[in-house]
PDB file of C-alpha atoms in Angstrom:
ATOM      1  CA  UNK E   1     -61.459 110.595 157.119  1.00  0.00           C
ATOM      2  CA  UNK E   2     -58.011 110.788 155.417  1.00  0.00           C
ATOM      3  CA  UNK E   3     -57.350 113.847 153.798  1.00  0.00           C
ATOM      4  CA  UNK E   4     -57.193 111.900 150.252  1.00  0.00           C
ATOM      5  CA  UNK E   5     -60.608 110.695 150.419  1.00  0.00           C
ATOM      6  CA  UNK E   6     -61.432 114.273 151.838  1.00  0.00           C
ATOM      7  CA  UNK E   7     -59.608 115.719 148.551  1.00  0.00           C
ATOM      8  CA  UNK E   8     -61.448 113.465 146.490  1.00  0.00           C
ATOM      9  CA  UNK E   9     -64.732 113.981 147.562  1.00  0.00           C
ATOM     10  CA  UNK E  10     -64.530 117.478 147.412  1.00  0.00           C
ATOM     11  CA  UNK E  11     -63.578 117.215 143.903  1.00  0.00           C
ATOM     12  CA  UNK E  12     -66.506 115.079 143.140  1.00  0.00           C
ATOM     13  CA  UNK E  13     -69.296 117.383 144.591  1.00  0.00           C
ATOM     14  CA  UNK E  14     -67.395 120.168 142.497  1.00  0.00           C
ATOM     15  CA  UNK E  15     -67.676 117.911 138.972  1.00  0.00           C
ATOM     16  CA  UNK E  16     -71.584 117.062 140.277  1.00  0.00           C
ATOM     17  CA  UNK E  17     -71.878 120.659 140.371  1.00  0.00           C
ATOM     18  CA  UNK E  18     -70.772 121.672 136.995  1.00  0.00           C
ATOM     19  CA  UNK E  19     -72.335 118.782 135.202  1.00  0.00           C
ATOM     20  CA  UNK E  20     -76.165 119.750 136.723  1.00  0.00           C
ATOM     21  CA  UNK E  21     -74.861 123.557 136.130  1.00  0.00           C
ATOM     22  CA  UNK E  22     -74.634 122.610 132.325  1.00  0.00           C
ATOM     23  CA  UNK E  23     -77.056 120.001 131.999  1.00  0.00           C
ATOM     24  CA  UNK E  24     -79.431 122.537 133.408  1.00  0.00           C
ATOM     25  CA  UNK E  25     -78.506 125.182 130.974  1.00  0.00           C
ATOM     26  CA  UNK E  26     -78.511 122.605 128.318  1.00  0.00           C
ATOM     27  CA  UNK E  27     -81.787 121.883 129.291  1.00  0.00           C
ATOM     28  CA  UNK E  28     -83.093 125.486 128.976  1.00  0.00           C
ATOM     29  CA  UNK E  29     -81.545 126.207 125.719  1.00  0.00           C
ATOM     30  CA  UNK E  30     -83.803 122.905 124.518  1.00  0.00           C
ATOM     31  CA  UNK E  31     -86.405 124.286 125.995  1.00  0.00           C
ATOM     32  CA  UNK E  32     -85.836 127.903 124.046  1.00  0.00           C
ATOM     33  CA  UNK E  33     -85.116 126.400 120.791  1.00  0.00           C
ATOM     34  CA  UNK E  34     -88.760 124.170 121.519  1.00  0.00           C
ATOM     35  CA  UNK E  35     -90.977 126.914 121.975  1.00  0.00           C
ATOM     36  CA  UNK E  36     -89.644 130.161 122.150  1.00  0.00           C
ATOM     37  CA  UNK E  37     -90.839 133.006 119.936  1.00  0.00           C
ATOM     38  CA  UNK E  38     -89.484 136.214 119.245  1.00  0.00           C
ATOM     39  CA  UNK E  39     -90.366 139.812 120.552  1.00  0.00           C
ATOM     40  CA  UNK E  40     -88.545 142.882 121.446  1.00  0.00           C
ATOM     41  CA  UNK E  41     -86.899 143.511 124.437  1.00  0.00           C
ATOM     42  CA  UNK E  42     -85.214 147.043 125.874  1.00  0.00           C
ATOM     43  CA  UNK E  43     -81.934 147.153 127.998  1.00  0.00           C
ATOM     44  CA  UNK E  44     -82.480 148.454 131.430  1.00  0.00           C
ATOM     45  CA  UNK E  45     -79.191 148.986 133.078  1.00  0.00           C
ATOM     46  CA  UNK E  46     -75.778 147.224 133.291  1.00  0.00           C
ATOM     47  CA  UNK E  47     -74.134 146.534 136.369  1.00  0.00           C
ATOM     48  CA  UNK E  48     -70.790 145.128 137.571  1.00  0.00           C
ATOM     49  CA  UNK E  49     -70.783 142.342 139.620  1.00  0.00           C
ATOM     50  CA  UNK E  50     -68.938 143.053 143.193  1.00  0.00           C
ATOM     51  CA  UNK E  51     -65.281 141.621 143.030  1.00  0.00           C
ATOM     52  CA  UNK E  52     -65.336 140.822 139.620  1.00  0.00           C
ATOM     53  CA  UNK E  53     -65.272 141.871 136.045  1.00  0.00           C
ATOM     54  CA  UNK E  54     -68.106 140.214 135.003  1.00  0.00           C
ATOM     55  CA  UNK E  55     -70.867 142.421 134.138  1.00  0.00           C
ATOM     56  CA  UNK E  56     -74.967 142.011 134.066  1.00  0.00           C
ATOM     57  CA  UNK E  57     -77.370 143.031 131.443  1.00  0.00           C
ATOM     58  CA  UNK E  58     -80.864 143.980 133.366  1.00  0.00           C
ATOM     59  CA  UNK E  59     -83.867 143.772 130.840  1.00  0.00           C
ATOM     60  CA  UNK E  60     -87.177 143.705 129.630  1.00  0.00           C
ATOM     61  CA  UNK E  61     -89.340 142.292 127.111  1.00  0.00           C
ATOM     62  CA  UNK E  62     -92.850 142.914 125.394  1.00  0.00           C
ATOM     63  CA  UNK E  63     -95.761 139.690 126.033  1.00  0.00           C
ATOM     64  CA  UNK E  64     -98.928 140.607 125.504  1.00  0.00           C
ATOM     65  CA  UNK E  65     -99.480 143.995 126.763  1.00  0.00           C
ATOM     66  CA  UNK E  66     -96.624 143.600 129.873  1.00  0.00           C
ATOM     67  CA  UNK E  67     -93.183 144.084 130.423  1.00  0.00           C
ATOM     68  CA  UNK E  68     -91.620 141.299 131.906  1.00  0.00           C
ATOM     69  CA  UNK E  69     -87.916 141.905 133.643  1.00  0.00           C
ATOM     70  CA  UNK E  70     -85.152 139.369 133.163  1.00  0.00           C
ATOM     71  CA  UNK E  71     -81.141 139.741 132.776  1.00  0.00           C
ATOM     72  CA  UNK E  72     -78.361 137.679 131.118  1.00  0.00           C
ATOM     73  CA  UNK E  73     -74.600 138.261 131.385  1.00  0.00           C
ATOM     74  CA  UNK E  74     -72.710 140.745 129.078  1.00  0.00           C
ATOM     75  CA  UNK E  75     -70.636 137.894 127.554  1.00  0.00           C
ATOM     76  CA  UNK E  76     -70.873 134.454 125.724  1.00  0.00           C
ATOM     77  CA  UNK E  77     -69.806 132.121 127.587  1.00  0.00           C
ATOM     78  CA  UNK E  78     -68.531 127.680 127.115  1.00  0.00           C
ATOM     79  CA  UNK E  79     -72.804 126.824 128.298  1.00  0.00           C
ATOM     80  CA  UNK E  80     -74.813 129.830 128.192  1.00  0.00           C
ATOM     81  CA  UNK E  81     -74.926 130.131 124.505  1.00  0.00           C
ATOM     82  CA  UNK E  82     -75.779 134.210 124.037  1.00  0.00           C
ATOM     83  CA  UNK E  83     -75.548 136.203 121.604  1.00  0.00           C
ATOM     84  CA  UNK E  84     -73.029 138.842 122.419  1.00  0.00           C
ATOM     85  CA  UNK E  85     -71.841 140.390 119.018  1.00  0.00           C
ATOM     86  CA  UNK E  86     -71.894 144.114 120.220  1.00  0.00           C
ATOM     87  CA  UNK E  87     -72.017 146.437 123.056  1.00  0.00           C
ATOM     88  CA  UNK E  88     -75.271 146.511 124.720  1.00  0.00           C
ATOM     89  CA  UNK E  89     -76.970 150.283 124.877  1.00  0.00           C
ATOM     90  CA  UNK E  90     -79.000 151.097 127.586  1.00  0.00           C
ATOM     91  CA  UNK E  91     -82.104 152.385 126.538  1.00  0.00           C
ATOM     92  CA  UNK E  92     -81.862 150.387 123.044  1.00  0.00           C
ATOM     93  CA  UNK E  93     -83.468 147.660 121.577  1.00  0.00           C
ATOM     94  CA  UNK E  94     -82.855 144.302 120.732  1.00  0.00           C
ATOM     95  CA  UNK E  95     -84.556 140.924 119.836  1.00  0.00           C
ATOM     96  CA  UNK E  96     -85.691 138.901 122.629  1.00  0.00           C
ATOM     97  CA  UNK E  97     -86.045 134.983 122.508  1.00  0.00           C
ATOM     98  CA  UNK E  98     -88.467 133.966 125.128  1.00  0.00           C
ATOM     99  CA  UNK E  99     -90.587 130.469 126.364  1.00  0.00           C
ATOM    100  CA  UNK E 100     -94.460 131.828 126.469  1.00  0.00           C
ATOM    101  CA  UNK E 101     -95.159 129.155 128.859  1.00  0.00           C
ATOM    102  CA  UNK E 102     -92.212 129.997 131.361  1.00  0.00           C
ATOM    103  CA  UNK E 103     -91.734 133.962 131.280  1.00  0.00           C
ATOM    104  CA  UNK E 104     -88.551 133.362 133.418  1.00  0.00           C
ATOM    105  CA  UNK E 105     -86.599 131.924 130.164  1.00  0.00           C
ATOM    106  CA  UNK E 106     -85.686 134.596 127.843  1.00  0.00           C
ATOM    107  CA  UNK E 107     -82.608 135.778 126.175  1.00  0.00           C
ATOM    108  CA  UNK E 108     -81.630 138.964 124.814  1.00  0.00           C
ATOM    109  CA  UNK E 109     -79.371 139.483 121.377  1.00  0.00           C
ATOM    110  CA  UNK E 110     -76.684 141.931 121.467  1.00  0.00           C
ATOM    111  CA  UNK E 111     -76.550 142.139 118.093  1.00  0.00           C
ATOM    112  CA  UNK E 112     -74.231 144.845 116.042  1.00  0.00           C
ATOM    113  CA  UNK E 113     -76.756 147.033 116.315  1.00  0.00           C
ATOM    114  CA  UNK E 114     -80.012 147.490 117.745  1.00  0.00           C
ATOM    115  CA  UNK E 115     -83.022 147.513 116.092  1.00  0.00           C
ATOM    116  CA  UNK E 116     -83.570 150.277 114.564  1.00  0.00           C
ATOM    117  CA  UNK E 117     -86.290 151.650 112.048  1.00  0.00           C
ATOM    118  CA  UNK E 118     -84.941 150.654 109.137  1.00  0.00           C
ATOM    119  CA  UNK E 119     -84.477 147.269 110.610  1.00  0.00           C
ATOM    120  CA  UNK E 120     -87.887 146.864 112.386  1.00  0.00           C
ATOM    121  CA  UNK E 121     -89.402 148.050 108.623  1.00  0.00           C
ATOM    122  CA  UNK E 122     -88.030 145.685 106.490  1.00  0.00           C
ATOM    123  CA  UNK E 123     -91.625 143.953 105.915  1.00  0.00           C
ATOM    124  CA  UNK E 124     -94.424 145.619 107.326  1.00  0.00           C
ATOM    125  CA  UNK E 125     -98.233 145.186 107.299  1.00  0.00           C
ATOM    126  CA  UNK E 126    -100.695 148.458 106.625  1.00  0.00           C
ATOM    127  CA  UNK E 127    -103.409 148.058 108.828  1.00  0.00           C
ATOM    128  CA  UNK E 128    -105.575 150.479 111.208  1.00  0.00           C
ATOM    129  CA  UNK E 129    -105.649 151.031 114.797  1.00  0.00           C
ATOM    130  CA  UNK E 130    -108.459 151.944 117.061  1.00  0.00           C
ATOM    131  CA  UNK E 131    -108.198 155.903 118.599  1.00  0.00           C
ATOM    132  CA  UNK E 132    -108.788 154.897 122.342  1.00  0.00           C
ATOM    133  CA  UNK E 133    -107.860 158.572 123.443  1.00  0.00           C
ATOM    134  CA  UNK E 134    -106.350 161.659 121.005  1.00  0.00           C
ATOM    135  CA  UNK E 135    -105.667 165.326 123.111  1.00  0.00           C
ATOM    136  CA  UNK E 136    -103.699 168.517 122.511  1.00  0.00           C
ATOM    137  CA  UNK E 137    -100.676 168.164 124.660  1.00  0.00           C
ATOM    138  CA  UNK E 138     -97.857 171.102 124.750  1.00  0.00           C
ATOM    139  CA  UNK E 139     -98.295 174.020 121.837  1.00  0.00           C
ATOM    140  CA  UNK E 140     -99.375 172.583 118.422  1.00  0.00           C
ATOM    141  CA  UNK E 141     -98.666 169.064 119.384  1.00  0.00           C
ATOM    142  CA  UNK E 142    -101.121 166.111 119.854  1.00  0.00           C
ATOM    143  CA  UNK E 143    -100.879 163.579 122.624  1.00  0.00           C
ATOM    144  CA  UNK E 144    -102.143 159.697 120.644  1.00  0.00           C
ATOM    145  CA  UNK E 145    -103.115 156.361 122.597  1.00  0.00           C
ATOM    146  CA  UNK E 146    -104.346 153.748 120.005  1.00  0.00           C
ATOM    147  CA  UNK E 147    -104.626 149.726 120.189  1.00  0.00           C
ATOM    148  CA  UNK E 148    -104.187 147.776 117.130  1.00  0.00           C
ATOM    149  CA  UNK E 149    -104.324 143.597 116.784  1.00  0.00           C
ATOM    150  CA  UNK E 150    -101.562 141.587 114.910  1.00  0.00           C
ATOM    151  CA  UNK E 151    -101.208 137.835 114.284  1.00  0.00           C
ATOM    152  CA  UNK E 152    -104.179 137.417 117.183  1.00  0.00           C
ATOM    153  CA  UNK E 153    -101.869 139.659 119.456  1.00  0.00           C
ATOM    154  CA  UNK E 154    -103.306 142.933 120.880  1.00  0.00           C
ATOM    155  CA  UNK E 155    -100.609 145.839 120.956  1.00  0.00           C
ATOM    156  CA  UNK E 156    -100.719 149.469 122.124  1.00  0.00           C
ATOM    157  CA  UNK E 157     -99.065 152.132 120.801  1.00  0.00           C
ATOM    158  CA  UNK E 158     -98.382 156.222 122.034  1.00  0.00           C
ATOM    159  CA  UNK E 159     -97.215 158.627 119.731  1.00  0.00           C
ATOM    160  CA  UNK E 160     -97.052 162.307 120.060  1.00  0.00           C
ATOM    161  CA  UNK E 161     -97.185 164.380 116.471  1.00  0.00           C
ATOM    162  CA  UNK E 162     -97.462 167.981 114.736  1.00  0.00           C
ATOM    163  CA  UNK E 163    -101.180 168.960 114.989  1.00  0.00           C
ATOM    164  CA  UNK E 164    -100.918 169.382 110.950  1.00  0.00           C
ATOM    165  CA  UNK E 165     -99.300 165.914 110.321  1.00  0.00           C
ATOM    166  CA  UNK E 166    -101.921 163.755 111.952  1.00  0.00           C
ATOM    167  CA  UNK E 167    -102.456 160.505 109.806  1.00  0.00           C
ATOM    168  CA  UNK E 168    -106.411 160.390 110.461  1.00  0.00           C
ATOM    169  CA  UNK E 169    -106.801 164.034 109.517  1.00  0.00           C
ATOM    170  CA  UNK E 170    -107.657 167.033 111.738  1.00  0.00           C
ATOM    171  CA  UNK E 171    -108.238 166.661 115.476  1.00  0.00           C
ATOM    172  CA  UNK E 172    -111.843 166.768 115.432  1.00  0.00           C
ATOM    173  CA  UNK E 173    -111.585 164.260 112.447  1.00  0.00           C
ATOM    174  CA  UNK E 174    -109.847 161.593 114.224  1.00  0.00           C
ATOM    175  CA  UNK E 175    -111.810 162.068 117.105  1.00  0.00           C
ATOM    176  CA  UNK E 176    -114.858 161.729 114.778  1.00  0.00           C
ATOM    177  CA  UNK E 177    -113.116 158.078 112.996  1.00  0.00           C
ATOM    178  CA  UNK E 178    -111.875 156.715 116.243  1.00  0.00           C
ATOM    179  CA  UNK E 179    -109.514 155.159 113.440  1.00  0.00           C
ATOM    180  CA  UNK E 180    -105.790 155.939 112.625  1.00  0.00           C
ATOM    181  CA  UNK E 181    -103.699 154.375 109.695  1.00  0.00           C
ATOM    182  CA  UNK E 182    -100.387 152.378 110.685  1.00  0.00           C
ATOM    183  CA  UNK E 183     -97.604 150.463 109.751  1.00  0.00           C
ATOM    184  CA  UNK E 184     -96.807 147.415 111.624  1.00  0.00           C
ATOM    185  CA  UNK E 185     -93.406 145.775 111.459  1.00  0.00           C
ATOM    186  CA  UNK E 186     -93.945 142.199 110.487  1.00  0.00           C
ATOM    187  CA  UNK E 187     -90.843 140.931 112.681  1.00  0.00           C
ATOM    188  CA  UNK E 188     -91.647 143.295 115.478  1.00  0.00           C
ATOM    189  CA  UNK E 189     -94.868 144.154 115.450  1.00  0.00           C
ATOM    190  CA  UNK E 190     -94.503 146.279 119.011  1.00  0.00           C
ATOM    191  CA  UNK E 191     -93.108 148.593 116.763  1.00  0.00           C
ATOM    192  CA  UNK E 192     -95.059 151.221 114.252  1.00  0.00           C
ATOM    193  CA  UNK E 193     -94.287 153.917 112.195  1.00  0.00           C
ATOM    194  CA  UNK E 194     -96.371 156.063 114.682  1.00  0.00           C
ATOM    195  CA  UNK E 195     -93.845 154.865 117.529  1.00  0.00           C
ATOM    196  CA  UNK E 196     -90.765 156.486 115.585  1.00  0.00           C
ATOM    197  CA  UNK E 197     -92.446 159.477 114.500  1.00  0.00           C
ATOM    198  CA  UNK E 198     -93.191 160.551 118.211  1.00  0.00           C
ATOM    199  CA  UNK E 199     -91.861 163.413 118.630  1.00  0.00           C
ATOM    200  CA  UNK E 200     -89.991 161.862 121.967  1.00  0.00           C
ATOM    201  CA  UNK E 201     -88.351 159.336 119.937  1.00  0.00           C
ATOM    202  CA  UNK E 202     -86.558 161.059 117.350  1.00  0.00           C
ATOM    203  CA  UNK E 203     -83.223 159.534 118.653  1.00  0.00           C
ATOM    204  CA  UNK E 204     -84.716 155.982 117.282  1.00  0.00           C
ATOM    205  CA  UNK E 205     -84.284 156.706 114.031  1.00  0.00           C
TER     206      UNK E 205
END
């Protein structure tokens, strides 16, 4: 085979390539804007990808009950369509489009900022959870697992609090309800005002 044709070919199979590269990604982005919802996601870790300077955002988001891991690269790119508007934190968190009916689409957005309470509590629903187990935990301090329903969604939340600023009363009192008063972010709805008043998540604020 001349080396021409050789030359020519090979640059065929590389446009083939590229085309079904971002016809594919095309493809998922349709899928995404057909019948993805929103939830929250967390970033795991960011890593570096051998001999280059492209870097990976490792993640996970909140469906029904489960975490489900997924990553995205760190920058917007001609075809991949993120939203990279700020530095990713590890440990943060950010809004999460995902397809419901194929977990392995998602996509993070590195917003400005993560969400944070006062953007997670812009509209909020009062509503009360169900005490599934309340105990003293280290001096003065009460250990909380609760379940609450939202939109036809069941969520789970654990909170750790002063023994005197307990929203369902005394110990033996919310023990005695099996009920606890929250507020549910209407965007977000993982997130309560019993998740940032844990005293293990101070830093959220």
């Amino acid at each position: 085979m001349p080396e021409k044709t050789k030359a020519a070919l090979f640059i065929s199979v590389i446009i083939l390539l590229i085309f079904y590269f971002y016809k594919n990604r095309q493809e998922e982005n349709d899928q995404l804007d057909k019948n993805g919802i929103i939830t929250v996601g967390k970033v795991s870790r960011i890593e570096k990808k051998p001999k280059s300077n492209k870097k990976t955002i490792y993640y996970k988001y909140y469906h029904k009950g489960n975490w489900i891991k997924d990553s995205g690269p760190s920058e917007s790119s001609m075809g991949n369509s993120e939203v990279r508007n700020g530095k990713p934190i590890i440990g943060a968190y950010y809004a999460v489009k995902y397809d419901p009916n194929d977990l392995t689409l998602s996509k993070i957005f590195i917003t400005g900022r993560p969400i944070t309470r006062d953007v997670a509590f812009k509209s909020y629903t009062k509503m009360f959870g169900e005490i599934e187990s309340i105990n003293p935990t280290y001096p003065n301090y009460i250990r909380i697992h609760a379940k609450y329903t939202f939109k036809g969604e069941n969520y789970n939340v654990e909170t750790i609090l002063h023994k005197d600023s307990l929203p369902c009363g005394t110990l033996e009192e919310c023990k005695e309800s099996k009920r606890i008063k929250l507020f549910v972010s209407d965007n977000f709805p993982y997130f309560t005002d019993l998740f940032y008043k844990s005293s293990n998540r101070q830093y959220l604020r």
